[in-house]
Coordinates of C-alpha atoms and ligand atoms in Angstrom, one line a residue:
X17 CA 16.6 -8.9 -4.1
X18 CA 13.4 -7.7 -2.9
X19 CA 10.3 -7.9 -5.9
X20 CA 8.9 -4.3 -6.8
X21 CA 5.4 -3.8 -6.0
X22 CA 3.5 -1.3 -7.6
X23 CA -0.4 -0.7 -6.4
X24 CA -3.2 1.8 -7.5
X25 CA -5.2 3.4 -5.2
X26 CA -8.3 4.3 -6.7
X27 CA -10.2 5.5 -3.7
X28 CA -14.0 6.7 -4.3
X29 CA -13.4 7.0 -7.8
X30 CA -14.5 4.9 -11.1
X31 CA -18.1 3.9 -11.3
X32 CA -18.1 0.2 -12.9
X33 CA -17.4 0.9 -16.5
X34 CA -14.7 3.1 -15.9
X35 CA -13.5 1.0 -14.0
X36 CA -13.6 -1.7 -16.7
X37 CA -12.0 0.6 -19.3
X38 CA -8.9 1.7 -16.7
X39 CA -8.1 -2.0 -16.0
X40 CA -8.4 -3.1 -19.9
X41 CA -6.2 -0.4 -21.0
X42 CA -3.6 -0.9 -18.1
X43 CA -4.0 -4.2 -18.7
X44 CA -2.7 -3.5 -22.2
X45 CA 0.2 -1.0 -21.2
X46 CA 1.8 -3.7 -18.7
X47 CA 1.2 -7.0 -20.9
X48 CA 5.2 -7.9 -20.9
X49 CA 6.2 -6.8 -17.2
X50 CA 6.6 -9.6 -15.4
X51 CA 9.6 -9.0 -12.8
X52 CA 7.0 -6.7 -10.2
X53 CA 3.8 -7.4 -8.2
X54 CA 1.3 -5.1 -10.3
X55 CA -2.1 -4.7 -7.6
X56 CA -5.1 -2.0 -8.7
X57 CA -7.3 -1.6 -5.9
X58 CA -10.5 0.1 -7.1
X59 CA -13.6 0.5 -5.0
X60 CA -15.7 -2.3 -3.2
X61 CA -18.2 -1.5 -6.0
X62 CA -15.9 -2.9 -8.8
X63 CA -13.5 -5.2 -7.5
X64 CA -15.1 -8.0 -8.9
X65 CA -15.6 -6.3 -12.4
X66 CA -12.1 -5.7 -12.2
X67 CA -11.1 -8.9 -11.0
X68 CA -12.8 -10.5 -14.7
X69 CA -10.4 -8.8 -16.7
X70 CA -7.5 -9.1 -14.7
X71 CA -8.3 -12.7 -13.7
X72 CA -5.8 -14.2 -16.1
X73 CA -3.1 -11.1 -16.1
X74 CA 0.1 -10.1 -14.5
X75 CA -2.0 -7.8 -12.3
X76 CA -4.0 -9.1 -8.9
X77 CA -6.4 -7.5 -7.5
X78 CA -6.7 -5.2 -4.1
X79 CA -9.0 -4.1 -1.5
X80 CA -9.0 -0.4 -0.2
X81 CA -10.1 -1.6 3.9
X82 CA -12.1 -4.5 6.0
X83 CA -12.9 -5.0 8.8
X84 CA -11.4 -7.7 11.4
X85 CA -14.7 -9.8 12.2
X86 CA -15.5 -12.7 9.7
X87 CA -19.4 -12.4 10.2
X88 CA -22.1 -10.7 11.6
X89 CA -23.6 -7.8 12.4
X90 CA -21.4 -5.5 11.4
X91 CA -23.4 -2.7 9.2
X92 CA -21.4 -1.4 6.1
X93 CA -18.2 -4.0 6.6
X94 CA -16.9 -6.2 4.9
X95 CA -14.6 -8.9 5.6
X96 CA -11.6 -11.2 4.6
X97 CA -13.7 -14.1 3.3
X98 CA -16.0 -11.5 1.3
X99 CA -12.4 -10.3 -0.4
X100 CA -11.2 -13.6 -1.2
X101 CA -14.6 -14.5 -2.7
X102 CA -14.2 -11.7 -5.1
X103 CA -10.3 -12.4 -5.8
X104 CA -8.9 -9.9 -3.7
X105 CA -4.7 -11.0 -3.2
X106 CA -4.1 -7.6 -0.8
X107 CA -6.1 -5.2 0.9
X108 CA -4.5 -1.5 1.8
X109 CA -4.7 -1.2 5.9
X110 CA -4.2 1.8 8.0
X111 CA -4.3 4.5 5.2
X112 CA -4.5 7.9 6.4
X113 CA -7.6 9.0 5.0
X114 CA -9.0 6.1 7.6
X115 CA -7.2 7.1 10.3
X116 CA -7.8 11.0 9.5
X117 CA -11.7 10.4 8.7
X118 CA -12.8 7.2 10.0
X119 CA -10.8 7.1 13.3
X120 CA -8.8 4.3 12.5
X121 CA -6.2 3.7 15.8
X122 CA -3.0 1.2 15.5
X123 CA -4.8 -0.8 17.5
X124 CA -7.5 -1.5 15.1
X125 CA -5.2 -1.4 12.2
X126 CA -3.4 -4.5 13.9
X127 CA -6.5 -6.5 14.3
X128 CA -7.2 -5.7 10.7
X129 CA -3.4 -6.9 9.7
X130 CA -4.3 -9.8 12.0
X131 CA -7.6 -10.9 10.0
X132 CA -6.3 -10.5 6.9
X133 CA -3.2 -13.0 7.6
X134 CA -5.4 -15.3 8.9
X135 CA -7.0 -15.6 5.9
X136 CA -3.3 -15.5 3.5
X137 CA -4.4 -11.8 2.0
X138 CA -1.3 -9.3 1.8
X139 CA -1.9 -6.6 4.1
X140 CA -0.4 -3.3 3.0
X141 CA -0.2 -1.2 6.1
X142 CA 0.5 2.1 5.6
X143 CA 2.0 4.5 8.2
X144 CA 2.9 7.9 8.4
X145 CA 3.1 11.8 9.5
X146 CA 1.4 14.8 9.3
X147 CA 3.2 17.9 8.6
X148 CA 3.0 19.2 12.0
X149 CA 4.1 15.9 13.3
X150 CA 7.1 16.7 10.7
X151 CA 8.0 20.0 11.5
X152 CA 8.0 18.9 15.2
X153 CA 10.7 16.5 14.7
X154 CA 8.3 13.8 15.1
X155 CA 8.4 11.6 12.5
X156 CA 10.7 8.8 13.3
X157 CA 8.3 8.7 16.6
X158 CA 5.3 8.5 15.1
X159 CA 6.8 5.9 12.5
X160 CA 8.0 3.6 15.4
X161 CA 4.5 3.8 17.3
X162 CA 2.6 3.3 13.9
X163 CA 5.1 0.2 12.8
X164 CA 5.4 -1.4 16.3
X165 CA 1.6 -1.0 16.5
X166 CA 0.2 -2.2 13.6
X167 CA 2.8 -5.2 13.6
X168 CA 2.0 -5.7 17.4
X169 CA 1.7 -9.9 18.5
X170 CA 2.9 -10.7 14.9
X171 CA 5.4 -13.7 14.3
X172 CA 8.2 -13.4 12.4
X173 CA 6.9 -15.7 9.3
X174 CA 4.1 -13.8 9.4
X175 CA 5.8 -10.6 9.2
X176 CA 7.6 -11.4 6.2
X177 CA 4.8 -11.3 3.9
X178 CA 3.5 -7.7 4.6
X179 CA 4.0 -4.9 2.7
X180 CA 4.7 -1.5 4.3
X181 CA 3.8 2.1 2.6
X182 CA 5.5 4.9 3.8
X183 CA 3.1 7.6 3.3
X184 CA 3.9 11.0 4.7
X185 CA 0.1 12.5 5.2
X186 CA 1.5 16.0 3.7
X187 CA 2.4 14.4 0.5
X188 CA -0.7 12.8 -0.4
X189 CA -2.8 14.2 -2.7
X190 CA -0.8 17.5 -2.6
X191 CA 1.5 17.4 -5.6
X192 CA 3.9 17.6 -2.9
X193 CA 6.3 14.3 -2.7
X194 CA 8.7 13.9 -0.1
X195 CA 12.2 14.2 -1.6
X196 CA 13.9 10.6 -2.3
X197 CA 16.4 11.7 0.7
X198 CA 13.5 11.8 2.9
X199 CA 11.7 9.0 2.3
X200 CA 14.4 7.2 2.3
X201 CA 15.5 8.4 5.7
X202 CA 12.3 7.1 6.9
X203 CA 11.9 3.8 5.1
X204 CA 15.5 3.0 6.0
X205 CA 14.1 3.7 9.3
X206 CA 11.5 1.3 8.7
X207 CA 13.8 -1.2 8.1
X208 CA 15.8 -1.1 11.2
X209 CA 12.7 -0.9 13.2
X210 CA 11.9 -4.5 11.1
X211 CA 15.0 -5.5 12.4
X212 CA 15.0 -4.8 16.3
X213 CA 11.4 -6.5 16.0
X214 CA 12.0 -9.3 14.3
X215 CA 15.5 -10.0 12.3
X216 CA 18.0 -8.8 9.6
X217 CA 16.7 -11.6 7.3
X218 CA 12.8 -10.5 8.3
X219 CA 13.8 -6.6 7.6
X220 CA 15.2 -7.0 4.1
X221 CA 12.5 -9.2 3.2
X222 CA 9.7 -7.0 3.5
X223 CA 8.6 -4.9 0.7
X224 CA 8.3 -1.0 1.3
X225 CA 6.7 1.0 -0.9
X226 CA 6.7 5.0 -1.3
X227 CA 3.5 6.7 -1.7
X228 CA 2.3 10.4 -1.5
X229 CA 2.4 12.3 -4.8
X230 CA 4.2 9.9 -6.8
X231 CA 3.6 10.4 -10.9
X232 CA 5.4 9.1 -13.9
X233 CA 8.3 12.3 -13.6
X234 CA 9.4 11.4 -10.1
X235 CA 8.8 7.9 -9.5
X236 CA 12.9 7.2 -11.4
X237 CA 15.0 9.4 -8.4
X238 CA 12.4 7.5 -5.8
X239 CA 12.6 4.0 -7.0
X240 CA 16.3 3.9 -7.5
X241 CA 16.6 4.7 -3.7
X242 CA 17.7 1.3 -2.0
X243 CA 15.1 1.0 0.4
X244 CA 12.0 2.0 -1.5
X245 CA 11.1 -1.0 -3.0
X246 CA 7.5 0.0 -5.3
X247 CA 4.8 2.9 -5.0
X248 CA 1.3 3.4 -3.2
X249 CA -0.2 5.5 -5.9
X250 CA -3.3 7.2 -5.6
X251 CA -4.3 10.5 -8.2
X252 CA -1.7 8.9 -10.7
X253 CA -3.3 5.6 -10.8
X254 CA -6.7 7.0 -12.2
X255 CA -5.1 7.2 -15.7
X256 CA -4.2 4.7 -17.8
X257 CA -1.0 6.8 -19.3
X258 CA 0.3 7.8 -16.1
X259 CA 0.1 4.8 -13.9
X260 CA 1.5 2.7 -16.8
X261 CA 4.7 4.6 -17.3
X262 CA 5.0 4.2 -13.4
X263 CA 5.0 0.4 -13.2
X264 CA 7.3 0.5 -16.4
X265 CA 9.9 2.5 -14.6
X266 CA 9.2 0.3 -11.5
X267 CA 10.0 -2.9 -13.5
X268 CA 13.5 -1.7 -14.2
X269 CA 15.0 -3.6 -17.0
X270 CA 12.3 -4.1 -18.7
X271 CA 11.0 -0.7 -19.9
Ligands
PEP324 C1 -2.5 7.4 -1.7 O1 -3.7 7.5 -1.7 O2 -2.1 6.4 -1.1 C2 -1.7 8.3 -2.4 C3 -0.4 8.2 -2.2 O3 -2.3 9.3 -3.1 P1 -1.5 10.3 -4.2 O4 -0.6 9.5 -5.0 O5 -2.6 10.9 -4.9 O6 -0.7 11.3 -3.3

């Protein structure tokens, strides 16, 4: 039985006291859920605001990107060590906003998931397509490339401990989310691919989460779909109301 994992995505939003007051009162909403990994990833700016009122909580703390190198110079980066100094337990790699936007390649996203192992963070690598790549009938391709990429030179132990966000690019932000039929083609997908790397026992141990679009009226049809196993949740995890109902719904029995 794989754990849920629920994670919010705050992008380049909260300044540090809103950040403070979304964590508090989240904090608050998910005080009794214990039975799924709760992560808030706000910006580089606040993770370590975060990370004091969290410290002692049910929630751990996440980084939105770093970069592979441990030191140097490097303008801008920032790396694992710098995220583990500030709490940091995951770190979101390979989200399409930086591959869209800052160029990111699989190839750089697999150093990235490389680095961040190293240093015993949770990489969340997320992969997916774009709606022409969709319409094209491309999706399990560009899936494959994105998963055998980003897990490239990876052992099996390793593997394990990822956590994989199946993101379709036309979902996010849209209001549009992919139907729980589709994403579960894909993530079942996903799996498979997990397997013909690695093995069965590797494949159902991973963690993959849904995210594009996912709010507090959908995530139920979504999350009871066997191979989507938690949420990447970005507009959604900006509220308190919203992204609590989420991780309720998430935690199954306990809501
Ligand atoms: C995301 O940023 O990873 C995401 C899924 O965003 P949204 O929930 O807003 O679609």
């Amino acid at each position: 039985m794989r754990k849920p994992i629920v994670a919010g995505n705050w992008k380049m939003h909260k300044n540090i006291p809103e950040a403070i007051e979304l964590a508090n009162g989240i904090k608050r909403g998910v005080l009794d859920l214990h039975n799924l990994d709760i992560v808030l990833c706000p910006p580089f700016t606040a993770l370590s605001a975060v990370y004091d009122i969290i410290a002692d909580s049910n929630i751990q703390l996440g980084a939105q990107d770093v970069y592979w190198q441990e030191q140097g110079a490097f303008t801008g980066e920032i790396s694992v060590g710098m995220l583990k100094d500030v709490g940091c337990r995951f770190v979101i790699v390979g989200h399409s906003e930086r591959r869209q936007y800052f160029f990111e390649t699989n190839e750089t996203v697999n150093r990235k998931i490389k680095s961040v192992l190293r240093a015993n963070i949770i990489p969340i690598l997320c992969v997916g397509e774009t709606l022409p790549q969709r319409e094209e009938n491309k999706t399990l391709e560009i899936i494959k490339e994105q998963v055998f990429g980003g897990l490239k030179d990876i052992p099996a132990a390793e593997a394990e401990k990822i956590v994989i966000a199946y993101e379709p690019v036309w979902a996010i932000g849209t209001g549009r989310n992919a139907t729980p039929v589709q994403a579960e083609e894909v993530q079942k997908y996903i799996r498979n691919l997990l397997s013909e790397m690695y093995n069965t026992s590797i494949a159902e141990a991973v963690r993959i989460q849904y995210g594009g679009s996912v709010k507090a009226d959908n995530i139920e049809e979504l999350i009871n779909q066997p191979n989507i196993d938690g949420a990447l949740v970005g507009g959604a995890s900006l509220k308190e109301d919203s992204f609590t109902q989420i991780i309720k719904v998430c935690a199954k029995g306990e809501n």
